[in-house]
PDB file of C-alpha atoms and ligand atoms in Angstrom:
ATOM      1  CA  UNK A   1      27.323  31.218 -31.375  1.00 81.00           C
ATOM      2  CA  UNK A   2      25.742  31.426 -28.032  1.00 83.00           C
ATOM      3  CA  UNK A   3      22.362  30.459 -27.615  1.00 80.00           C
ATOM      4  CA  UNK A   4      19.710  30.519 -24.651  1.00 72.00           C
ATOM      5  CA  UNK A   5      19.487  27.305 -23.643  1.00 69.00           C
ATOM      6  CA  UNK A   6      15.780  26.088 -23.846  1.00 75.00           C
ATOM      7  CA  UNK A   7      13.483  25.087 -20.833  1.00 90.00           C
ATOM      8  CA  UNK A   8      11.497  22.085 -21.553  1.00 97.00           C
ATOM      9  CA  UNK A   9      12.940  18.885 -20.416  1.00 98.00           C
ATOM     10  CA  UNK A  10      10.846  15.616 -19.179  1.00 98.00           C
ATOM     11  CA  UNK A  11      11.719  13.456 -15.992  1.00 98.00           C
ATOM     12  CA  UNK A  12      10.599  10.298 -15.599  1.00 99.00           C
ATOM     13  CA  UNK A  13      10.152   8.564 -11.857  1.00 99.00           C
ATOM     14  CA  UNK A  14      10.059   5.107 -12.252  1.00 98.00           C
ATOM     15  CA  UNK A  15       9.986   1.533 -10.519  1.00 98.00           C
ATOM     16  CA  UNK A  16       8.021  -1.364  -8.976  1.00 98.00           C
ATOM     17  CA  UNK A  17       4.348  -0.933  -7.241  1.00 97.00           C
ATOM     18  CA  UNK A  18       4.946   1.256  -3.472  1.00 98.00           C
ATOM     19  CA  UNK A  19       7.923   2.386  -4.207  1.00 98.00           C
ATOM     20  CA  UNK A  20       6.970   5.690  -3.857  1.00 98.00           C
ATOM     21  CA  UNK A  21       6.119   6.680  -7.583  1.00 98.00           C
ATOM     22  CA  UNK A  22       2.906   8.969  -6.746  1.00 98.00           C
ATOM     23  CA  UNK A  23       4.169  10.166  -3.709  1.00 98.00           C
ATOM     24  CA  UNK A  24       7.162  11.500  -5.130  1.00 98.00           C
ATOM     25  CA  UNK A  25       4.682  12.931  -8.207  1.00 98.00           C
ATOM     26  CA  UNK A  26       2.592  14.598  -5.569  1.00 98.00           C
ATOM     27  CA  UNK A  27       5.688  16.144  -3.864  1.00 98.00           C
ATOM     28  CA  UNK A  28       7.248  17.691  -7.248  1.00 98.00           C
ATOM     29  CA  UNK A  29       3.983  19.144  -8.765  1.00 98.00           C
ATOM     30  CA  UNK A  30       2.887  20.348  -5.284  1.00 97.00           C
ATOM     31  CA  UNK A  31       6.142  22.105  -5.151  1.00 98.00           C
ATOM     32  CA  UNK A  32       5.224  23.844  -8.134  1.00 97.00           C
ATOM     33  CA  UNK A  33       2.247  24.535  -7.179  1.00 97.00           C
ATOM     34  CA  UNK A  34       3.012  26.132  -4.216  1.00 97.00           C
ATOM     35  CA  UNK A  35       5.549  28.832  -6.262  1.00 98.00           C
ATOM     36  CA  UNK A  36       2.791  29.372  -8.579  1.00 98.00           C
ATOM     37  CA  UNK A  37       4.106  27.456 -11.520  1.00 98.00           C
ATOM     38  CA  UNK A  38       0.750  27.633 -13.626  1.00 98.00           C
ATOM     39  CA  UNK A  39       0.868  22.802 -13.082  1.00 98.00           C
ATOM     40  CA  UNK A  40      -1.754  20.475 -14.722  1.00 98.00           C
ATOM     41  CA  UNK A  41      -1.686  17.273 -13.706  1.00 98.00           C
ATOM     42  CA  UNK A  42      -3.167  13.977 -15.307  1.00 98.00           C
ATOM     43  CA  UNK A  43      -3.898  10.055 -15.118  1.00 97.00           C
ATOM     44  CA  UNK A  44      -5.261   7.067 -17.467  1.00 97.00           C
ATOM     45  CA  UNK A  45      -9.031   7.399 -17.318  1.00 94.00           C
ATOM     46  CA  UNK A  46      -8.880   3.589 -16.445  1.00 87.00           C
ATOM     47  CA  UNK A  47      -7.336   4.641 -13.096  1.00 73.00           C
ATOM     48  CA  UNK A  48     -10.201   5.232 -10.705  1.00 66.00           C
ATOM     49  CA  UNK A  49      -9.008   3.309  -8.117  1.00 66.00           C
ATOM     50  CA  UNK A  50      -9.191   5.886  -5.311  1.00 64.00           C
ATOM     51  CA  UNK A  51     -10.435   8.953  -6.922  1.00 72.00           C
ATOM     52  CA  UNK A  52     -11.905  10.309 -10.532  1.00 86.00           C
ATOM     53  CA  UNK A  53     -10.153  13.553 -10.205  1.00 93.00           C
ATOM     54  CA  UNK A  54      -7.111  13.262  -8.069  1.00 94.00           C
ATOM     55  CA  UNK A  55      -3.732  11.339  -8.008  1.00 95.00           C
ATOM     56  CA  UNK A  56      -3.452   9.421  -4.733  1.00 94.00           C
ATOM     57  CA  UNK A  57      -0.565   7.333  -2.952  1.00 95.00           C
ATOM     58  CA  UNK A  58      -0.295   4.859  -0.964  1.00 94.00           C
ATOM     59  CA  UNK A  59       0.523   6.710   1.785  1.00 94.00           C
ATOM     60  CA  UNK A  60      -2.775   8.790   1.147  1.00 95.00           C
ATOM     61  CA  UNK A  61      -1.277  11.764  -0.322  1.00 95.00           C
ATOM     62  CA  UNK A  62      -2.962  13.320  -2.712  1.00 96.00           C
ATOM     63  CA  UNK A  63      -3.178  16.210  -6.157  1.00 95.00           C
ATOM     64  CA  UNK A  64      -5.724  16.928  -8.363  1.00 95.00           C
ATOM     65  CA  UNK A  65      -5.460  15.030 -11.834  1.00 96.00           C
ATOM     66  CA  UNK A  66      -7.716  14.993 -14.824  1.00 96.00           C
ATOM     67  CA  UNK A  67      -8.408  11.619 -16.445  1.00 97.00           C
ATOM     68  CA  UNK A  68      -7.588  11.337 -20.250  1.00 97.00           C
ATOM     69  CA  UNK A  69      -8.685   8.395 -22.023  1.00 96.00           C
ATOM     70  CA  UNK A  70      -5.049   8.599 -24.563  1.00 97.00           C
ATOM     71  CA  UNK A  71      -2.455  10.264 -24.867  1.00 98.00           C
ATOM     72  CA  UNK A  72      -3.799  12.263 -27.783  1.00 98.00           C
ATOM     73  CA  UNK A  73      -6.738  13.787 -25.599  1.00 98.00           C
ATOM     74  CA  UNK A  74      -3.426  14.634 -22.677  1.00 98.00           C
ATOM     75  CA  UNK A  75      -1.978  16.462 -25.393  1.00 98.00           C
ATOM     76  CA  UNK A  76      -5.326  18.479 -26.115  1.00 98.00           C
ATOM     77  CA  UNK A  77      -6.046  18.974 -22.505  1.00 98.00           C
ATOM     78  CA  UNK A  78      -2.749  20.582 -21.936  1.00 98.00           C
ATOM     79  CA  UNK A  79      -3.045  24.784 -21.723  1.00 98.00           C
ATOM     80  CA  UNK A  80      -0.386  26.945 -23.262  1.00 97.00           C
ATOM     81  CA  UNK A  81      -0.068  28.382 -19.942  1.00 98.00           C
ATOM     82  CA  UNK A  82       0.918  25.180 -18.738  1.00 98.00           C
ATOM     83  CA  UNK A  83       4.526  24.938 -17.078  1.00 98.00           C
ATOM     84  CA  UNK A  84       4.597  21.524 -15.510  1.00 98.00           C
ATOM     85  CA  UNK A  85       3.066  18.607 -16.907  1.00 98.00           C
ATOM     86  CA  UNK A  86       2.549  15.697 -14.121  1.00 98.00           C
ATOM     87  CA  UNK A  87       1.417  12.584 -15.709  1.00 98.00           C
ATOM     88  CA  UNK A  88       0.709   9.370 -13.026  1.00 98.00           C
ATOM     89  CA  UNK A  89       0.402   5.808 -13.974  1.00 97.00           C
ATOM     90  CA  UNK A  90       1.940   6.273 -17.385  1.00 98.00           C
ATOM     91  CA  UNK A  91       2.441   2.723 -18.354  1.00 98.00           C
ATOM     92  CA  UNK A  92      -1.585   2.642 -19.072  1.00 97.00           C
ATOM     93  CA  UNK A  93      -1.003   5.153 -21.728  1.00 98.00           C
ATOM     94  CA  UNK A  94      -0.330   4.184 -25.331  1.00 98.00           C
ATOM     95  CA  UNK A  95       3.113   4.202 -27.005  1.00 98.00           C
ATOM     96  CA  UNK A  96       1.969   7.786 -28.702  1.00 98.00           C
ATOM     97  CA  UNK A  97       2.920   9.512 -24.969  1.00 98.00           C
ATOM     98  CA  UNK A  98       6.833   9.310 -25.659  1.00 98.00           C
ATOM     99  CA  UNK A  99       6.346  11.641 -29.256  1.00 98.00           C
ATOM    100  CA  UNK A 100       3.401  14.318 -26.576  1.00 98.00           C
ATOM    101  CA  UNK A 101       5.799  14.065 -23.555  1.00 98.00           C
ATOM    102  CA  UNK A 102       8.612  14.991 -26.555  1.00 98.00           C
ATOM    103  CA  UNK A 103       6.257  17.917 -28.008  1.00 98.00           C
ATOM    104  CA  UNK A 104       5.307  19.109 -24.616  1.00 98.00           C
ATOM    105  CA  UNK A 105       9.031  19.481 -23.787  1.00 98.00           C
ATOM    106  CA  UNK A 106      10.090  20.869 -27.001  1.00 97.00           C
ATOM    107  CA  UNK A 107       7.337  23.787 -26.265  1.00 97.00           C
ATOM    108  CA  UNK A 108       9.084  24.997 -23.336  1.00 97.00           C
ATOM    109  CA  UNK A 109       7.137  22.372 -20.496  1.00 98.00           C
ATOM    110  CA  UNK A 110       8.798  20.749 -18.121  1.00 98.00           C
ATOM    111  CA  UNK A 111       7.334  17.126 -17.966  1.00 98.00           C
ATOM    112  CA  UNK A 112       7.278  14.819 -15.204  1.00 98.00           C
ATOM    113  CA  UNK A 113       6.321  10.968 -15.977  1.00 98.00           C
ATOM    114  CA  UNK A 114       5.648   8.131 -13.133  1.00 98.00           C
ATOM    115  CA  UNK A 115       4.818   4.947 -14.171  1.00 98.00           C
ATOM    116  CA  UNK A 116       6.189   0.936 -13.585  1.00 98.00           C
ATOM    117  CA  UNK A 117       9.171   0.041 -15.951  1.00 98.00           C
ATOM    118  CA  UNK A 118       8.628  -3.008 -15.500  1.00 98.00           C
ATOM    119  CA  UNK A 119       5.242  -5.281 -15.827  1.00 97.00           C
ATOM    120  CA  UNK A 120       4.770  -8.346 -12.928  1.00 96.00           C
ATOM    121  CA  UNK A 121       6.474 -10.666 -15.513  1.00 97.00           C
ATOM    122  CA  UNK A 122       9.555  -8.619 -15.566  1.00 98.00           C
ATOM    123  CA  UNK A 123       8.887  -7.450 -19.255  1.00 98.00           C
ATOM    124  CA  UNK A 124      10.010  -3.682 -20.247  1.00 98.00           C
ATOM    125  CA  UNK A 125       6.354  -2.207 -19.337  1.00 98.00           C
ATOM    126  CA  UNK A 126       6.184   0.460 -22.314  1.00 98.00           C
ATOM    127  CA  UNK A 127       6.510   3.459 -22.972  1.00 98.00           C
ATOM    128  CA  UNK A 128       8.100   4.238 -19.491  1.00 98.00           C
ATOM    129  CA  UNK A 129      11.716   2.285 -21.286  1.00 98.00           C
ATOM    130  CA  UNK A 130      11.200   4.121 -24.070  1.00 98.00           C
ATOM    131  CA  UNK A 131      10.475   7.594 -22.622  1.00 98.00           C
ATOM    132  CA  UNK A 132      13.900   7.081 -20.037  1.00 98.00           C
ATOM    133  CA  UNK A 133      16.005   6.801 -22.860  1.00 98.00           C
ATOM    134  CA  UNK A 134      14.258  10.674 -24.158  1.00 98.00           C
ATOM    135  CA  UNK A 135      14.543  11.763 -20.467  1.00 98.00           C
ATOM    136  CA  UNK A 136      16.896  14.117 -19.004  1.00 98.00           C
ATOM    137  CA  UNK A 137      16.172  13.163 -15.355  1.00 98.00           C
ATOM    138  CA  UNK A 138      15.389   9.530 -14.221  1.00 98.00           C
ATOM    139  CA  UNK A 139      14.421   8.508 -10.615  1.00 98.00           C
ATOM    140  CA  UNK A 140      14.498   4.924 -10.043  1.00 98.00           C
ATOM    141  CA  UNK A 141      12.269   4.330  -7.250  1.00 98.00           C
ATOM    142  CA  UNK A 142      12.624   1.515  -4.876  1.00 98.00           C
ATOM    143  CA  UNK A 143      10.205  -0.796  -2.652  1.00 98.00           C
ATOM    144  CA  UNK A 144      10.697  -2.189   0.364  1.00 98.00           C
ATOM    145  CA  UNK A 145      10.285  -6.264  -0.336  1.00 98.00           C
ATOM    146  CA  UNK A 146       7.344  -7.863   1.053  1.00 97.00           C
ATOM    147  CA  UNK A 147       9.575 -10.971   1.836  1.00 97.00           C
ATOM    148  CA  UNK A 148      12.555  -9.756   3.704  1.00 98.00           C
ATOM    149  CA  UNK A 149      12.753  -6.050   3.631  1.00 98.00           C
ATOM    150  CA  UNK A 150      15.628  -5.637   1.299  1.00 98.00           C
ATOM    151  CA  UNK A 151      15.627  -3.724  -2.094  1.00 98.00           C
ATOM    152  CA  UNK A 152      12.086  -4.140  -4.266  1.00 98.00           C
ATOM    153  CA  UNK A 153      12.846  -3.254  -7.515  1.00 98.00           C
ATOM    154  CA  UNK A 154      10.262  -5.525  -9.075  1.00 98.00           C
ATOM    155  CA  UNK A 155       6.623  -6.438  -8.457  1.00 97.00           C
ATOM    156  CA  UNK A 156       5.663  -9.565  -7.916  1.00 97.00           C
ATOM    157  CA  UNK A 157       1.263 -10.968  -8.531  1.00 94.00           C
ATOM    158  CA  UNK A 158       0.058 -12.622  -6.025  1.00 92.00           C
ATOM    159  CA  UNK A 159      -3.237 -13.048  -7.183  1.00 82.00           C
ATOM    160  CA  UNK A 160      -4.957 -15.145 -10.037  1.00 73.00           C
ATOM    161  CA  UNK A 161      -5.450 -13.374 -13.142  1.00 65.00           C
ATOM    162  CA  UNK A 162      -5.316 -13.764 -16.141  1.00 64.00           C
ATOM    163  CA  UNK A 163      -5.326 -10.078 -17.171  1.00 63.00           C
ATOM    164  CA  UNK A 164      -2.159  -8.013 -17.823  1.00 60.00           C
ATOM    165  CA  UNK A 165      -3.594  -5.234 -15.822  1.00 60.00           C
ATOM    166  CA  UNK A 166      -5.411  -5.575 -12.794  1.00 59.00           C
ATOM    167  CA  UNK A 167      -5.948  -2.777 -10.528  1.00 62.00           C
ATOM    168  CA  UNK A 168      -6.143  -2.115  -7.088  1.00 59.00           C
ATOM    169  CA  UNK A 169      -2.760  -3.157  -5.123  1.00 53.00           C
ATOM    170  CA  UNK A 170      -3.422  -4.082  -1.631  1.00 64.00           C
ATOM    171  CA  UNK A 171      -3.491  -7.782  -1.820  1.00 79.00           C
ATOM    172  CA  UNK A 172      -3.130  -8.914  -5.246  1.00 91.00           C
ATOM    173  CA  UNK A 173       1.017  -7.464  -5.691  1.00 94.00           C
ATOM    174  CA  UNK A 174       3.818  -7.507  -3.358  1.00 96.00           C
ATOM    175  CA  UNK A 175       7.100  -5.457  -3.722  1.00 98.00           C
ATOM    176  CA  UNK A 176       9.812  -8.015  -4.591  1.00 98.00           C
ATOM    177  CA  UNK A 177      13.741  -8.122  -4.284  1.00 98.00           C
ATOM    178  CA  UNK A 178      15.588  -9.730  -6.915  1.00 98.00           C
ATOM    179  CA  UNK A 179      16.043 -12.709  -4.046  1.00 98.00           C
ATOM    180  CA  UNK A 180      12.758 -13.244  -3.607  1.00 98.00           C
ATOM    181  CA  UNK A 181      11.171 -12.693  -6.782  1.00 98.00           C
ATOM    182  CA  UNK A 182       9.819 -15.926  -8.065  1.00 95.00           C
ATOM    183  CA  UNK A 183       8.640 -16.783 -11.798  1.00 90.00           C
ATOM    184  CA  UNK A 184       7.405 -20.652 -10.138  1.00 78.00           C
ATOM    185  CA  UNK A 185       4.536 -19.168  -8.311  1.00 67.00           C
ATOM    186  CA  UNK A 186       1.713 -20.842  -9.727  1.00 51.00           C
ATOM    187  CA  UNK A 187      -0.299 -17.887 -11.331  1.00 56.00           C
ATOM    188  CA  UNK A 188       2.502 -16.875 -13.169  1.00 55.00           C
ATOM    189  CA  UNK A 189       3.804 -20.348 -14.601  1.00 50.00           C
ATOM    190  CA  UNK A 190       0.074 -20.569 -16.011  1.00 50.00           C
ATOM    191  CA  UNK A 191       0.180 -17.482 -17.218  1.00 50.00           C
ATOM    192  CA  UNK A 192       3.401 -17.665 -19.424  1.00 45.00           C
TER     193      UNK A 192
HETATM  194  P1  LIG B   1       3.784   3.801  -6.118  1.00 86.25           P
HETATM  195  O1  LIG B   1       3.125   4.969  -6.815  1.00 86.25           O
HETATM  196  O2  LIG B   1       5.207   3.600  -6.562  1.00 86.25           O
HETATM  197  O3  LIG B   1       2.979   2.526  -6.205  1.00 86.25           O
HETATM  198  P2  LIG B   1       3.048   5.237  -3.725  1.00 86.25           P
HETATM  199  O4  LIG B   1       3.689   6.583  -3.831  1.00 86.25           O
HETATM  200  O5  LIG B   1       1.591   5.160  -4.046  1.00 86.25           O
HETATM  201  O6  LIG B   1       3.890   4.162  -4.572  1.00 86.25           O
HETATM  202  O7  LIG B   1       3.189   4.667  -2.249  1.00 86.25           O
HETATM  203  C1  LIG B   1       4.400   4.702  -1.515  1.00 86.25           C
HETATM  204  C2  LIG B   1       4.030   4.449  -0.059  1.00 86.25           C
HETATM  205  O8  LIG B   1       3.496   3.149   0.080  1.00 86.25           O
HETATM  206  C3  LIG B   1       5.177   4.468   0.913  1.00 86.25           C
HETATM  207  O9  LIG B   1       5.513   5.761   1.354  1.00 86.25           O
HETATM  208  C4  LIG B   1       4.622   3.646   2.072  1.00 86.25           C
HETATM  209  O10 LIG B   1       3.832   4.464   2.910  1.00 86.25           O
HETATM  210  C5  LIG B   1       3.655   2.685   1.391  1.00 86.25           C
HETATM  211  N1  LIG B   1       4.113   1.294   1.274  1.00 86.25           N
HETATM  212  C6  LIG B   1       3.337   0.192   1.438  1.00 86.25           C
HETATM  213  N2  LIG B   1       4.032  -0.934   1.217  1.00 86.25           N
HETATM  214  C7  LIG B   1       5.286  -0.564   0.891  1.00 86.25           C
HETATM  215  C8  LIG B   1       6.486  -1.272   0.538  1.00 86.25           C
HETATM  216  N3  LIG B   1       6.514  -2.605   0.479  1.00 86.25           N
HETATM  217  N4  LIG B   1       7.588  -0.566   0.257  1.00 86.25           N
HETATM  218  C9  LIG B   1       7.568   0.797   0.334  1.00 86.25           C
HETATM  219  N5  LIG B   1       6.482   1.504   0.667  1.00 86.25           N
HETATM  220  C10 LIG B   1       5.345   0.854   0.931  1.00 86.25           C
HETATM  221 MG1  LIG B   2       1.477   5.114  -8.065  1.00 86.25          MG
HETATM  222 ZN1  LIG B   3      13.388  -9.914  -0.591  1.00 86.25          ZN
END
């Protein structure tokens, strides 16, 4: 028997740092915003980088975002009236976003997820893996390289750390191509 198809789906935009994640984030729930789709948009509280209450790119575009500390409080924050869902930066959430993003869609939202797939070692950078595989749209975003301007689709430290996260791009990441991505600079054979 025929049924009305439902209308919550999720999309996930993903790739390496400056490939155009936020910016393409921005566009969508802009869009949305513009034809008066009732849009909430939101980021990891630890990502304060440019601004405590907006999502901005690279390229200095911008949308308002609230912070949310897990993906627990996203779910809470999120009003019934809510049509799109825009979530930036999604790699800094926990693994519980896949199972919201899921609940969100199953409610009739449509959600849209940016966020690395990858971490600078290469490593699956969860739960943006795991939410591509419950995704009915995918974007794979790519970089220009650093190096030698060809296809970036990883990212590549450049600066000593030994944290898994550091934020703030300019000058401690490059965009790499799978040419010039190396795993013998320094930082990162102490780091393995
Ligand atoms: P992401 O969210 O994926 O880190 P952004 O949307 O914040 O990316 O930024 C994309 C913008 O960054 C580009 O439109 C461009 O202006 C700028 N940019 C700087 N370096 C690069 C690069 N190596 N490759 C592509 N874009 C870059
Ligand atoms: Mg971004
Ligand atoms: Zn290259």
């Amino acid at each position: 028997m025929y049924r009305r198809p439902e209308s919550g789906w999720i999309e996930v935009i993903c790739g390496p740092m400056f490939s155009g994640k936020s910016e393409e984030l921005i566009r969508r729930v802009t869009r949305s915003r513009i034809a008066r789709v009732p849009v909430q948009t939101f980021k990891p509280a630890i990502d304060v980088r440019y601004a405590d209450r907006e999502v901005v790119s690279h390229s200095h575009l911008r949308a308002d975002a609230d912070p949310v500390g897990d993906s627990e409080s996203l779910l809470r924050a999120v009003d019934d009236a809510t049509v799109v869902v825009g979530i930036d930066e999604a790699q800094f959430f926990d693994d519980g976003l896949i199972e919201v993003c899921e609940r969100l869609a199953a409610a009739g939202k449509q959600i849209i997820v940016a966020g690395l797939d990858l971490d600078y070692l290469r490593r699956p950078f969860e739960p943006i893996p795991s939410l591509v595989g419950r995704s009915e749209y995918v974007s794979k975003m790519l970089a220009v390289c650093h190096r030698c301007g060809g296809p970036a689709l990883f990212t590549q430290r450049i600066a000593r750390s030994d944290e898994l996260v550091v934020l703030g791009a300019e000058g401690a990441y490059e965009a790499r191509c799978r040419f010039c991505y190396s795993t013998e600079e320094p930082e990162q054979l102490a780091l393995q």
